[in-house]
XYZ file of C-alpha atoms in Angstrom:
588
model
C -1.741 29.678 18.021
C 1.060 27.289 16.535
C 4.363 28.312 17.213
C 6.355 29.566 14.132
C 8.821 26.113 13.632
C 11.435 28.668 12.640
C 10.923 29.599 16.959
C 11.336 25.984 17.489
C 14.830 25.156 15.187
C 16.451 28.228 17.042
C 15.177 27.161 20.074
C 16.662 23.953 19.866
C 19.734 24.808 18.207
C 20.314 27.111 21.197
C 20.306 24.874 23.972
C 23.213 22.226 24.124
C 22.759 18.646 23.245
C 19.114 19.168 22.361
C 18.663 19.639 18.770
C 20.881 15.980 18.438
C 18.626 14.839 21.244
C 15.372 15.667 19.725
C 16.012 15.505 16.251
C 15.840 12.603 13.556
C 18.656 12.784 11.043
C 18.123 12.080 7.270
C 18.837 8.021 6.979
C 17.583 7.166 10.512
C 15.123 4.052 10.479
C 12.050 5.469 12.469
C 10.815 2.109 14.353
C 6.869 1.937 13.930
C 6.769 5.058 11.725
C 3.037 3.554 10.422
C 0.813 0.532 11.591
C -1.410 -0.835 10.064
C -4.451 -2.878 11.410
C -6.762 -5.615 10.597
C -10.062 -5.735 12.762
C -13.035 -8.199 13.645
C -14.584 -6.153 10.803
C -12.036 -6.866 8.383
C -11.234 -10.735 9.285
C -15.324 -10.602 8.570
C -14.603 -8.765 5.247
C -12.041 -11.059 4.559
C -13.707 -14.298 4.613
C -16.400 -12.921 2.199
C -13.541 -13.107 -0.517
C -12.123 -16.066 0.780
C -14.405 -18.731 -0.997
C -13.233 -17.366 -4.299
C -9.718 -16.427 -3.270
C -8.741 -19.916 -2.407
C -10.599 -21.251 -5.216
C -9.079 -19.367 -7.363
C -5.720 -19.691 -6.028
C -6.333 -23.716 -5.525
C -8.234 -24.244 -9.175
C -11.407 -26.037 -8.923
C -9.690 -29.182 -11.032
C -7.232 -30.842 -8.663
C -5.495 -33.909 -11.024
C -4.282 -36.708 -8.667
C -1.884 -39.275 -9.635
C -2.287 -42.783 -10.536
C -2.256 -45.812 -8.396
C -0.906 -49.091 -7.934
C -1.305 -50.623 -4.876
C -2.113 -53.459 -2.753
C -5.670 -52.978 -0.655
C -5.583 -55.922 1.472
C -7.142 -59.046 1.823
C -10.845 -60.903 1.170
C -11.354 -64.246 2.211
C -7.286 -64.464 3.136
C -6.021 -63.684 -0.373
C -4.387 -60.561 -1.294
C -5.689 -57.433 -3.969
C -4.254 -55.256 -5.187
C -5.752 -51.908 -6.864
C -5.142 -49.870 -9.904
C -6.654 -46.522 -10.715
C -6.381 -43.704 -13.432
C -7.477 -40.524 -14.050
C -8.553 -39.643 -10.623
C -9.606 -35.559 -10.734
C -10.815 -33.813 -7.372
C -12.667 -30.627 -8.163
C -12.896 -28.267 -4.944
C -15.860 -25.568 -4.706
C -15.700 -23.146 -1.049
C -19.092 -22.581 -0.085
C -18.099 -20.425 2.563
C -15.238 -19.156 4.543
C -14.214 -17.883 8.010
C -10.897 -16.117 8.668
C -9.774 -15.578 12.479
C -6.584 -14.940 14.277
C -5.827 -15.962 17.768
C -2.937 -14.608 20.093
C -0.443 -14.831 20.319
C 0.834 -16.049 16.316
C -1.783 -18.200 14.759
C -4.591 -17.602 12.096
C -7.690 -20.067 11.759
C -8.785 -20.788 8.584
C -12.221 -22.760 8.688
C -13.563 -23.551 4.677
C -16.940 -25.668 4.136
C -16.382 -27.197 0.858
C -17.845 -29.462 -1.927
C -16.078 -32.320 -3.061
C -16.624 -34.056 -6.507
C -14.682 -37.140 -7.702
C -14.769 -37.159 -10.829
C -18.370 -37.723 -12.439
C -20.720 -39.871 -14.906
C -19.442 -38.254 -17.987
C -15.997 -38.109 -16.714
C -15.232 -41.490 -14.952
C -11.899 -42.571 -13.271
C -10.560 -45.896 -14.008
C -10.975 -48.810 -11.859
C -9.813 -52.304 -11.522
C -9.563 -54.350 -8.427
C -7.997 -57.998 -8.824
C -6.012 -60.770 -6.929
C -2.070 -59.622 -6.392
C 0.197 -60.747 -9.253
C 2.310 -61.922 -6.451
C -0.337 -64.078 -4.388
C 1.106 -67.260 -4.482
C -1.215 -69.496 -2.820
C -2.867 -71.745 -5.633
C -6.463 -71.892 -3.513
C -6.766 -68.265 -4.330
C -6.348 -69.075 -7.771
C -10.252 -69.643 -7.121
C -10.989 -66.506 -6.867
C -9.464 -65.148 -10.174
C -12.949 -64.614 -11.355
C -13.409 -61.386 -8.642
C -12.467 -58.641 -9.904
C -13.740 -55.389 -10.971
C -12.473 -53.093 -14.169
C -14.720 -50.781 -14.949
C -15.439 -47.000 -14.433
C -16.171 -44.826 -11.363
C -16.817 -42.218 -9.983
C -18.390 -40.758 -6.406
C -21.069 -39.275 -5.367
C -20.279 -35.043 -4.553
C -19.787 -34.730 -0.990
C -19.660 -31.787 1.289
C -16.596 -31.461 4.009
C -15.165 -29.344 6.409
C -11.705 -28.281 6.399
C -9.946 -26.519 9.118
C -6.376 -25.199 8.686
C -4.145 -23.731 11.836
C -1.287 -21.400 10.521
C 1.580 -19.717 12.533
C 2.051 -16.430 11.231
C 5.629 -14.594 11.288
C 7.715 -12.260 9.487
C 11.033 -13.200 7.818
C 12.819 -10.992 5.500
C 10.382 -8.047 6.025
C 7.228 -10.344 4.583
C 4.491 -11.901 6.269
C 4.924 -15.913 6.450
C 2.618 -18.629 7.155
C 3.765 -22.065 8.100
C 0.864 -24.349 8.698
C 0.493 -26.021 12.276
C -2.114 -28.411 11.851
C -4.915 -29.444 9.564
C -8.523 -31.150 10.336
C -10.886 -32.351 7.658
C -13.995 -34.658 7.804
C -14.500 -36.216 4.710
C -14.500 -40.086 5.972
C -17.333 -39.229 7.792
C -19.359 -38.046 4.918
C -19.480 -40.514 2.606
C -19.763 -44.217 2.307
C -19.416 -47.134 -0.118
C -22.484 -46.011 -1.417
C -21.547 -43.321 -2.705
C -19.017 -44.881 -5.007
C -20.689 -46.033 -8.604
C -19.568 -48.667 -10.590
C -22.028 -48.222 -13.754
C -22.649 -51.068 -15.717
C -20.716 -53.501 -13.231
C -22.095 -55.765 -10.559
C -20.202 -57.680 -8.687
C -19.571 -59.398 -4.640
C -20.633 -56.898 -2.316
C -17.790 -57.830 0.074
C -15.128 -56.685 -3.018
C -17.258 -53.458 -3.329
C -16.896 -52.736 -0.111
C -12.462 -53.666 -0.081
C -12.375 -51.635 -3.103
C -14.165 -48.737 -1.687
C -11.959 -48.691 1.604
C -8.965 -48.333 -0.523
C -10.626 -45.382 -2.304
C -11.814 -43.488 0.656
C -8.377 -44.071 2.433
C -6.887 -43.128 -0.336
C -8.470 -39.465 -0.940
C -8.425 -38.963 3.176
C -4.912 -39.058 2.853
C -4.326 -36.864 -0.018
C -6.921 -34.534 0.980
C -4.858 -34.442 4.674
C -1.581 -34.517 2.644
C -2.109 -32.166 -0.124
C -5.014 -29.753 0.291
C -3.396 -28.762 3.879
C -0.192 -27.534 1.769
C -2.304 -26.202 -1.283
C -4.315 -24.126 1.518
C -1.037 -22.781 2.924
C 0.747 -22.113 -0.172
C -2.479 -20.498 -1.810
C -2.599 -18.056 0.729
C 0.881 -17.163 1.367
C 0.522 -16.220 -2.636
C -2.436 -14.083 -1.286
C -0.372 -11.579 0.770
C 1.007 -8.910 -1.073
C 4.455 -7.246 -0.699
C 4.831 -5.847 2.279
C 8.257 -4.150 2.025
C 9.528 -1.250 -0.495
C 12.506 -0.022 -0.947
C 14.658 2.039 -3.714
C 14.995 5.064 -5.039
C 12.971 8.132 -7.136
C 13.595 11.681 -8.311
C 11.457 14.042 -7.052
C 11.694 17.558 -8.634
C 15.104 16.999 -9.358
C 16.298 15.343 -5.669
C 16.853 11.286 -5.258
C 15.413 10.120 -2.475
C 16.302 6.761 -1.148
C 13.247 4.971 0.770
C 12.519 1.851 3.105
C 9.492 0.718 4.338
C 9.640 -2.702 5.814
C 7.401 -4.650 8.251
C 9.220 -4.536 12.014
C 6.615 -6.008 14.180
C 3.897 -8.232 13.940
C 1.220 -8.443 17.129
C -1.964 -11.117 16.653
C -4.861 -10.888 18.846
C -7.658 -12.718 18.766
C -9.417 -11.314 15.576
C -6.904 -8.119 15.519
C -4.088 -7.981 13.605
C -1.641 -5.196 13.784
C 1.823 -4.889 11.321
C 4.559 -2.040 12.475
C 6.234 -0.731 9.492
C 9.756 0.030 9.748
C 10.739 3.792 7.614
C 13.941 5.331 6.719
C 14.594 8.480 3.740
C 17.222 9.888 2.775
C 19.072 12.134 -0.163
C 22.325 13.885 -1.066
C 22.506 16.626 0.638
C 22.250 19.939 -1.158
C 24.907 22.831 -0.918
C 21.865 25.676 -0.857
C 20.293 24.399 2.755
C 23.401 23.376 4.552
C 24.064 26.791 5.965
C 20.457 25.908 7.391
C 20.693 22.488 8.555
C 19.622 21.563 12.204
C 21.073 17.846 11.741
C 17.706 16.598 11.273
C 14.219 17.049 11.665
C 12.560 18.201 15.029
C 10.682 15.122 16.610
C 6.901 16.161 17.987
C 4.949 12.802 19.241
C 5.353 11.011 22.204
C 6.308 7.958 21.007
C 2.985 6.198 22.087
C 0.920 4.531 18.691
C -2.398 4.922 19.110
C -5.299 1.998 19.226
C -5.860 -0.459 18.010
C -8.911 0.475 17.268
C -12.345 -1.174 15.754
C -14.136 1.657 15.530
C -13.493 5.058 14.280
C -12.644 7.430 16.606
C -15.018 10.396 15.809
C -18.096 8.786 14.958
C -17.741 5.259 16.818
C -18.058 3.269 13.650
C -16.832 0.069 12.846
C -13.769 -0.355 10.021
C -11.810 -3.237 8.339
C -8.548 -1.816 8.489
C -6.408 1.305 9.068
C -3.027 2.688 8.509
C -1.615 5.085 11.308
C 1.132 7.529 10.043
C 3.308 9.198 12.526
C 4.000 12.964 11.770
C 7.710 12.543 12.574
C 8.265 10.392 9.650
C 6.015 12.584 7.752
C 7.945 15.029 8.803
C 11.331 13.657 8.740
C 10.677 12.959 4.961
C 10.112 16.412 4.382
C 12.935 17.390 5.926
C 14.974 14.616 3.613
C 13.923 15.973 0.891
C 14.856 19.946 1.705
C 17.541 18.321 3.049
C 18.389 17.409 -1.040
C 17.519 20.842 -2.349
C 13.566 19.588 -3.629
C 12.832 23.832 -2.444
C 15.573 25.297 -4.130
C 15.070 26.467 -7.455
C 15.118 29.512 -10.107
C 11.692 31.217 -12.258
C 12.086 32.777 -14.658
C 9.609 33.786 -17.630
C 11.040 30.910 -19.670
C 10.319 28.209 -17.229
C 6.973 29.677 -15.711
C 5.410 30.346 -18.943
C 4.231 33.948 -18.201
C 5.860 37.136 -18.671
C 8.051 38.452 -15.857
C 9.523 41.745 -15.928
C 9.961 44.529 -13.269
C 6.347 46.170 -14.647
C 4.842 42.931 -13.462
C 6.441 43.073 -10.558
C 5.550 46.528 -9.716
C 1.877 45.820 -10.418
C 1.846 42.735 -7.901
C 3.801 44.138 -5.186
C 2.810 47.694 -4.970
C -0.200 50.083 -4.992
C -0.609 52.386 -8.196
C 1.037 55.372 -6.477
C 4.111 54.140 -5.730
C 4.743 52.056 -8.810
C 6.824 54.757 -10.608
C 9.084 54.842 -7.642
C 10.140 51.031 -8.193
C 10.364 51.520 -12.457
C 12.724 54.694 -11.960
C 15.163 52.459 -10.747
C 15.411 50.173 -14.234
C 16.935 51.860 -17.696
C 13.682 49.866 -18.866
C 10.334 49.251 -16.640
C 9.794 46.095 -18.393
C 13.019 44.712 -17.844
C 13.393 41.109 -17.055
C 13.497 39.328 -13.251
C 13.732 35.942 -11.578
C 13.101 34.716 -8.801
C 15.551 32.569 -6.258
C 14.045 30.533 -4.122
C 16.294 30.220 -0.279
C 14.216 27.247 2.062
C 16.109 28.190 5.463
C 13.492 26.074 7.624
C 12.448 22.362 6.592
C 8.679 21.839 5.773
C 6.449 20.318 8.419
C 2.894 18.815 8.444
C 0.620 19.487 11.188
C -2.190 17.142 12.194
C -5.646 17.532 13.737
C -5.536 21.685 13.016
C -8.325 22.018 10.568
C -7.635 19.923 7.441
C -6.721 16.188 7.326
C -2.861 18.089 6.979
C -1.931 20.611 7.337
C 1.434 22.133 5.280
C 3.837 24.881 6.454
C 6.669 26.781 4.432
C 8.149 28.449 6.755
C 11.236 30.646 6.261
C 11.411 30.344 2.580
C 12.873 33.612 1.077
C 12.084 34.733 -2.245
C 15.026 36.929 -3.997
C 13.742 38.870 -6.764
C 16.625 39.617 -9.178
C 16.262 41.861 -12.364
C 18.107 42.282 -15.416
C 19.816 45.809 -14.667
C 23.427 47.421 -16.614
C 23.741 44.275 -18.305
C 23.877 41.844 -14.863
C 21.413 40.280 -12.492
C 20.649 42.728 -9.298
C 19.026 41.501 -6.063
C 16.098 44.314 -5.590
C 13.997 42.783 -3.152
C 13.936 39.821 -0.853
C 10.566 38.515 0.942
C 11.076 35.400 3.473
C 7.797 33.926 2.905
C 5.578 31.718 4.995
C 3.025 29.476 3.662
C 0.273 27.318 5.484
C -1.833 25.054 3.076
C -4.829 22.556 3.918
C -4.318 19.483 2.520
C -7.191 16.902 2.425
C -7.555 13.342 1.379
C -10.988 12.150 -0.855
C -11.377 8.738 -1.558
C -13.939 7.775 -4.229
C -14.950 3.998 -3.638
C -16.565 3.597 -7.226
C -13.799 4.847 -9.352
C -11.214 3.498 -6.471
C -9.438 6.982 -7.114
C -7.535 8.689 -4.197
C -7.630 12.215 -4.334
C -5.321 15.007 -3.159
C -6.794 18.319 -2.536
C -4.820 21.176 -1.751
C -6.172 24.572 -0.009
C -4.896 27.848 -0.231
C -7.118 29.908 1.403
C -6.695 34.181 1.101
C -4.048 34.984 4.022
C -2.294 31.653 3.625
C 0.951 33.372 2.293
C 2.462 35.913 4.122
C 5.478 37.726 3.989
C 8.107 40.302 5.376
C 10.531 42.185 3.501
C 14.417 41.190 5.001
C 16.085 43.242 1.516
C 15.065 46.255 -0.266
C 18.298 48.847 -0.110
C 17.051 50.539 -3.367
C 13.319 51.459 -2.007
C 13.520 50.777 1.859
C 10.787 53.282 2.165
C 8.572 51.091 -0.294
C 8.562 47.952 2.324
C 5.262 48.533 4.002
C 3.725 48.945 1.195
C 5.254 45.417 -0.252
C 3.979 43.481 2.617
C 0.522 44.820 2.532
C 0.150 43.484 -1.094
C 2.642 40.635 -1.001
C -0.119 37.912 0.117
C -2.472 38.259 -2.648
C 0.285 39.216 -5.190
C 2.356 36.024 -4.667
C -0.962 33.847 -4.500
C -2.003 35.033 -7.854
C 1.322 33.664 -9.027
C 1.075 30.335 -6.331
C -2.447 29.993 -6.815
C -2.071 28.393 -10.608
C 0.901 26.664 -10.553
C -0.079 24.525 -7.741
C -3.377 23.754 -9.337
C -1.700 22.536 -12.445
C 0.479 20.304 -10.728
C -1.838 18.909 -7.878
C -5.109 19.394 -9.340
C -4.655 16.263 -11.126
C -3.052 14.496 -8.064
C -4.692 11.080 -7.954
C -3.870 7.269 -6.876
C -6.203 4.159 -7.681
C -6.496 1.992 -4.755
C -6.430 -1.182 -7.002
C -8.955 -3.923 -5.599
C -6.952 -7.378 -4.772
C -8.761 -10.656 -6.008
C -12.131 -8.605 -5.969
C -11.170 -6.847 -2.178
C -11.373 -3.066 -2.330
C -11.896 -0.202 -0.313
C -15.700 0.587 0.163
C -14.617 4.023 2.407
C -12.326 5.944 3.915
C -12.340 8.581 6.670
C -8.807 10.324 7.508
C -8.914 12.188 10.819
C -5.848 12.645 13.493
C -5.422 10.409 16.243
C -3.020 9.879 19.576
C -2.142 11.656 22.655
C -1.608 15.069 21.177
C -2.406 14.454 17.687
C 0.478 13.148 16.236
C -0.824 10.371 13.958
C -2.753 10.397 11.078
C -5.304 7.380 10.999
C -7.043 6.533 7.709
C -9.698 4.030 8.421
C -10.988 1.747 5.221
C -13.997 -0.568 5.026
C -13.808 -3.769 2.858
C -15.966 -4.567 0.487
C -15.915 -7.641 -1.665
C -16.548 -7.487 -5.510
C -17.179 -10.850 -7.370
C -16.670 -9.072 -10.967
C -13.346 -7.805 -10.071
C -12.091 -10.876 -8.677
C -9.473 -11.253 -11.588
C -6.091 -13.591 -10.583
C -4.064 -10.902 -10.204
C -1.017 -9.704 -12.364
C 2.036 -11.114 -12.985
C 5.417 -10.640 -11.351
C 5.917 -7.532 -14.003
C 2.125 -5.931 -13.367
C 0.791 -7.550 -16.307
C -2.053 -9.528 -16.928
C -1.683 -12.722 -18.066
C -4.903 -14.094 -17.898
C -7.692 -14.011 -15.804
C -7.822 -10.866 -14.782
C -9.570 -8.777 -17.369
C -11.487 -7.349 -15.156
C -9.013 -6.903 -12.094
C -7.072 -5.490 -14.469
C -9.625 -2.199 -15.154
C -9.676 -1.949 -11.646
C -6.475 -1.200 -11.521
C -4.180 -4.336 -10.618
C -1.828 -4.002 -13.360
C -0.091 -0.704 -12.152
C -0.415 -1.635 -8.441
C 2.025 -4.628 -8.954
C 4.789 -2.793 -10.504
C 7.815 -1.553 -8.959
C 7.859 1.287 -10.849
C 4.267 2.362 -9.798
C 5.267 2.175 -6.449
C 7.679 4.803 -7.119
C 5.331 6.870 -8.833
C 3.185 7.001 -5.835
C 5.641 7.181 -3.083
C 7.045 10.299 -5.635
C 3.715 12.323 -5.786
C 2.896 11.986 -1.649
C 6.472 12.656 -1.505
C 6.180 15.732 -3.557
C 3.171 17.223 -2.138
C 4.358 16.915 1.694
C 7.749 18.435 0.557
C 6.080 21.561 -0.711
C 3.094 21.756 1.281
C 1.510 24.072 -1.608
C 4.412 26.197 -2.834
C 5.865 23.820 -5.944
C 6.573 25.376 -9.256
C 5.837 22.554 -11.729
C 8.645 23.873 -14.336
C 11.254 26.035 -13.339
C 15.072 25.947 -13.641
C 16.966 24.296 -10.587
C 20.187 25.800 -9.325
């Protein structure tokens, strides 16, 4: 059976030094809070998208600039070269993405090469130097060429070394080294002149110049464009601010500490600190902080799921200490105190109600007698004296406890508020994560199964007699009440998993993993989608162009700061209340 948590604060706030000792105080920057992995699987997944990602992020058109130059000599006289309107268009025909310990990722790209074409020709002349002085190569004034080109499509391979390292909380990529065989590809036949004949030897100077030239812009420039297009690739990897959450502001960073490359693994440790004003109504309460569980030891890495032994792209391991040190953050900030009353609820509540819920038919007329009228008006104070938790690995993917959380019942009585009754309730609610991989949609879904609420009667002066009767009925009376408010405010409790550049979740399976338990793993496969493979959004979540249909699949609310806080708020939310949240009430 799990030991009450109410057991464990007093335990530790009996014994000296060890609630400080074991205890993480609201601000605190849990080190490796959540990791998150890439694995042979997912570098695999990865370089599926990569032939369009880079294209994308490259353009197929690369424009060149013009050039003047000398190409050297024929027959001991000097040319020079001019050409215009050069235009490299790139096509990936495939892709492979590895890492290798201990900091670099290999990029390896087969690609297709045109320069320019018939119908769109560079310019090209080829003549004797302006500055050639000698009169004898006067004679060869008549060699030139000044017509239009263009080369044959070739097919090269590129290979790109990157060091990978964080700075400023974001994953950078500086590239190392850069290998390409294009020279050995093609040849001077390969380079048309139409409509132009002229000395071989001349064909052959101008066509050196031409294939030096693109080797060393290829080697110059595509090396960089590689680097920069997928450095634009990575999204943001830190968040921090600020969001109201049922009336609390809670401050949150997440930012990458740790990077660790293996060969084909690739593992991120995120950095996570919460925090919030403090709220007068729990500090009588407070423990300092909330009451570490784990070990300390992540799990994995893994590359295969741990309860079936099948293979994933990536996961994202959350440890239930800063699960649950959020929690306690935000009851820390007063998120669990709060007043109901028939005006905020949107039901009637009056002390006939009450008498129906909490009592059996015979002793109802003991509980009216005490009003002037039985349908006088109540409330109901809410006093959190223990801060939420979430349990892994017992049943549901989470599982929620409100423990200690008293209930005063207050009616309207000779013209004032009167405390009648007061119930410190416990509540334990299953809380399971469905991913859809069609829609993209991440759904919450909350359980409140029949003996989840229980309670025990710590005030009733008027009726003391009455309290056994309470508690035998308090359960199902309080979950009638529970039951639809939490449906209307989690029921609906969805996040898309926007796709990026056509890479989106194809699955997910959440189950809890580590030495006791203490981390919950959700492992994702990759799948790549050519339709959604959109450009992305722009710096504000828009969508510029491009990305009509990245856009449907959700891009354009993923980018946005705001929608980060609007997801970080709901999964905030529902681990704060763990199933007991009144969606509109009146705080105090």
């Amino acid at each position: 059976m799990r030991p009450s948590l109410l057991s464990l604060a007093l335990a530790a706030a009996s014994l000296p030094g060890l609630a400080s000792a074991q205890t993480i105080p609201a601000g605190a920057t849990l080190q490796n809070g959540a990791v998150a992995d890439v694995t042979p699987t997912g570098f695999d997944a990865l370089s599926d998208a990569l032939p369009a990602l880079v294209g994308e992020l490259i353009g197929t058109s690369i424009p060149v600039d013009d050039v003047n130059s000398e190409i050297g000599e024929l027959l001991g006289c000097s040319f020079v070269a001019y050409i215009n309107g050069l235009d490299v268009a790139l096509t990936i025909n495939s892709a492979a993405l590895h890492s290798q310990a201990p900091d670099k990722l290999l990029l390896d790209l087969n690609a297709t090469i045109r320069i320019n074409s018939s119908s769109d020709p560079f310019g090209l002349y080829v003549g004797l130097s302006p500055s050639q002085g000698d009169w004898q190569c006067f004679l060869l004034s008549w060699a030139e060429i000044d017509c239009d080109a263009y080369v044959d499509p070739v097919t090269a391979n590129v290979g790109a070394t990157l060091r990978a390292t964080l700075v400023g909380g974001q994953l950078s990529l500086e590239l190392v080294s850069f290998e390409q065989d294009l020279t050995a590809t093609i040849d001077s036949s390969d380079l048309h002149l139409p409509g132009c004949d002229f000395y071989e030897d001349l064909i052959d100077l101008a066509w050196g110049f031409v294939a030096d030239y693109l080797e060393s812009f290829i080697n110059d420039s595509l090396g960089g464009m590689v680097e920069e297009a997928l450095s634009d690739a990575i999204p943001p990897l830190s968040f921090e601010g600020e969001t109201e959450l049922l009336d609390t502001t809670l401050t949150y960073s997440l930012t990458p500490g740790s990077l660790t490359i293996g060969n084909d693994t690739l593992r991120i440790g995120l950095d996570a600190a919460f925090d919030a004003p403090p709220a007068s109504c729990v500090s009588a309460y407070d423990l300092g902080g909330s009451i570490m569980t784990g070990d300390g030891a992540i799990p994995g890495p893994f590359t295969t799921i741990p309860s079936t032994g099948q293979p994933f792209a990536l996961d994202v391991l959350l440890d239930d200490d800063l699960a649950n040190n959020a929690l306690y953050v935000l009851w820390r900030g007063g998120v669990l105190c709060y007043t109901v009353d028939e005006e905020t609820i949107g039901i009637p509540l009056d002390t006939n109600l009450l008498a129906t819920l909490l009592l059996s038919s015979e002793n109802r007329a003991w509980f009216t007698e005490i009003f002037d009228d039985a349908s006088s008006p109540i409330l109901i104070r809410t006093v959190p004296t223990v801060s939420p938790t979430v349990v892994l690995g017992a049943g549901h993917d989470m599982d929620a406890y409100v423990e200690g959380l008293d209930l005063e019942f207050y009616a309207w009585v000779r013209d004032r508020w009167a405390r009648v009754i007061s119930v410190r309730t416990d509540i334990a609610a299953g809380v399971d994560l469905e991913y859809d991989p069609t829609s993209g949609d991440l759904g919450i879904v909350v359980d409140l199964d029949t003996g989840a609420i229980t309670g025990t009667v710590v005030y009733n002066e008027l009726r003391p007699w009455l309290t056994e009767d309470i508690e035998s009925h308090f359960s199902s009376a309080i979950g009638a009440l529970v039951d639809p408010l939490v449906g209307s405010l989690l029921g609906d409790l969805t996040f898309t998993i926007p796709g990026i550049y056509g890479i989106k979740l194809s699955s997910m399976k959440v189950e809890a993993v580590g030495n006791a338990d203490d981390w919950l793993g959700a492992f994702a496969g990759l799948t790549y989608d050519p339709a959604a493979a959109g450009s992305g959004c722009d710096a504000d979540g828009g969508c510029e162009s491009g990305c009509d249909s990245g856009c449907d699949s959700g891009c354009e609310t993923s980018a946005t700061p705001a929608a980060r806080a609007q997801a970080a708020a709901g999964y905030g939310s529902l681990l704060a209340l763990g199933g007991l949240i009144v969606s509109r009430r009146r705080r105090r």
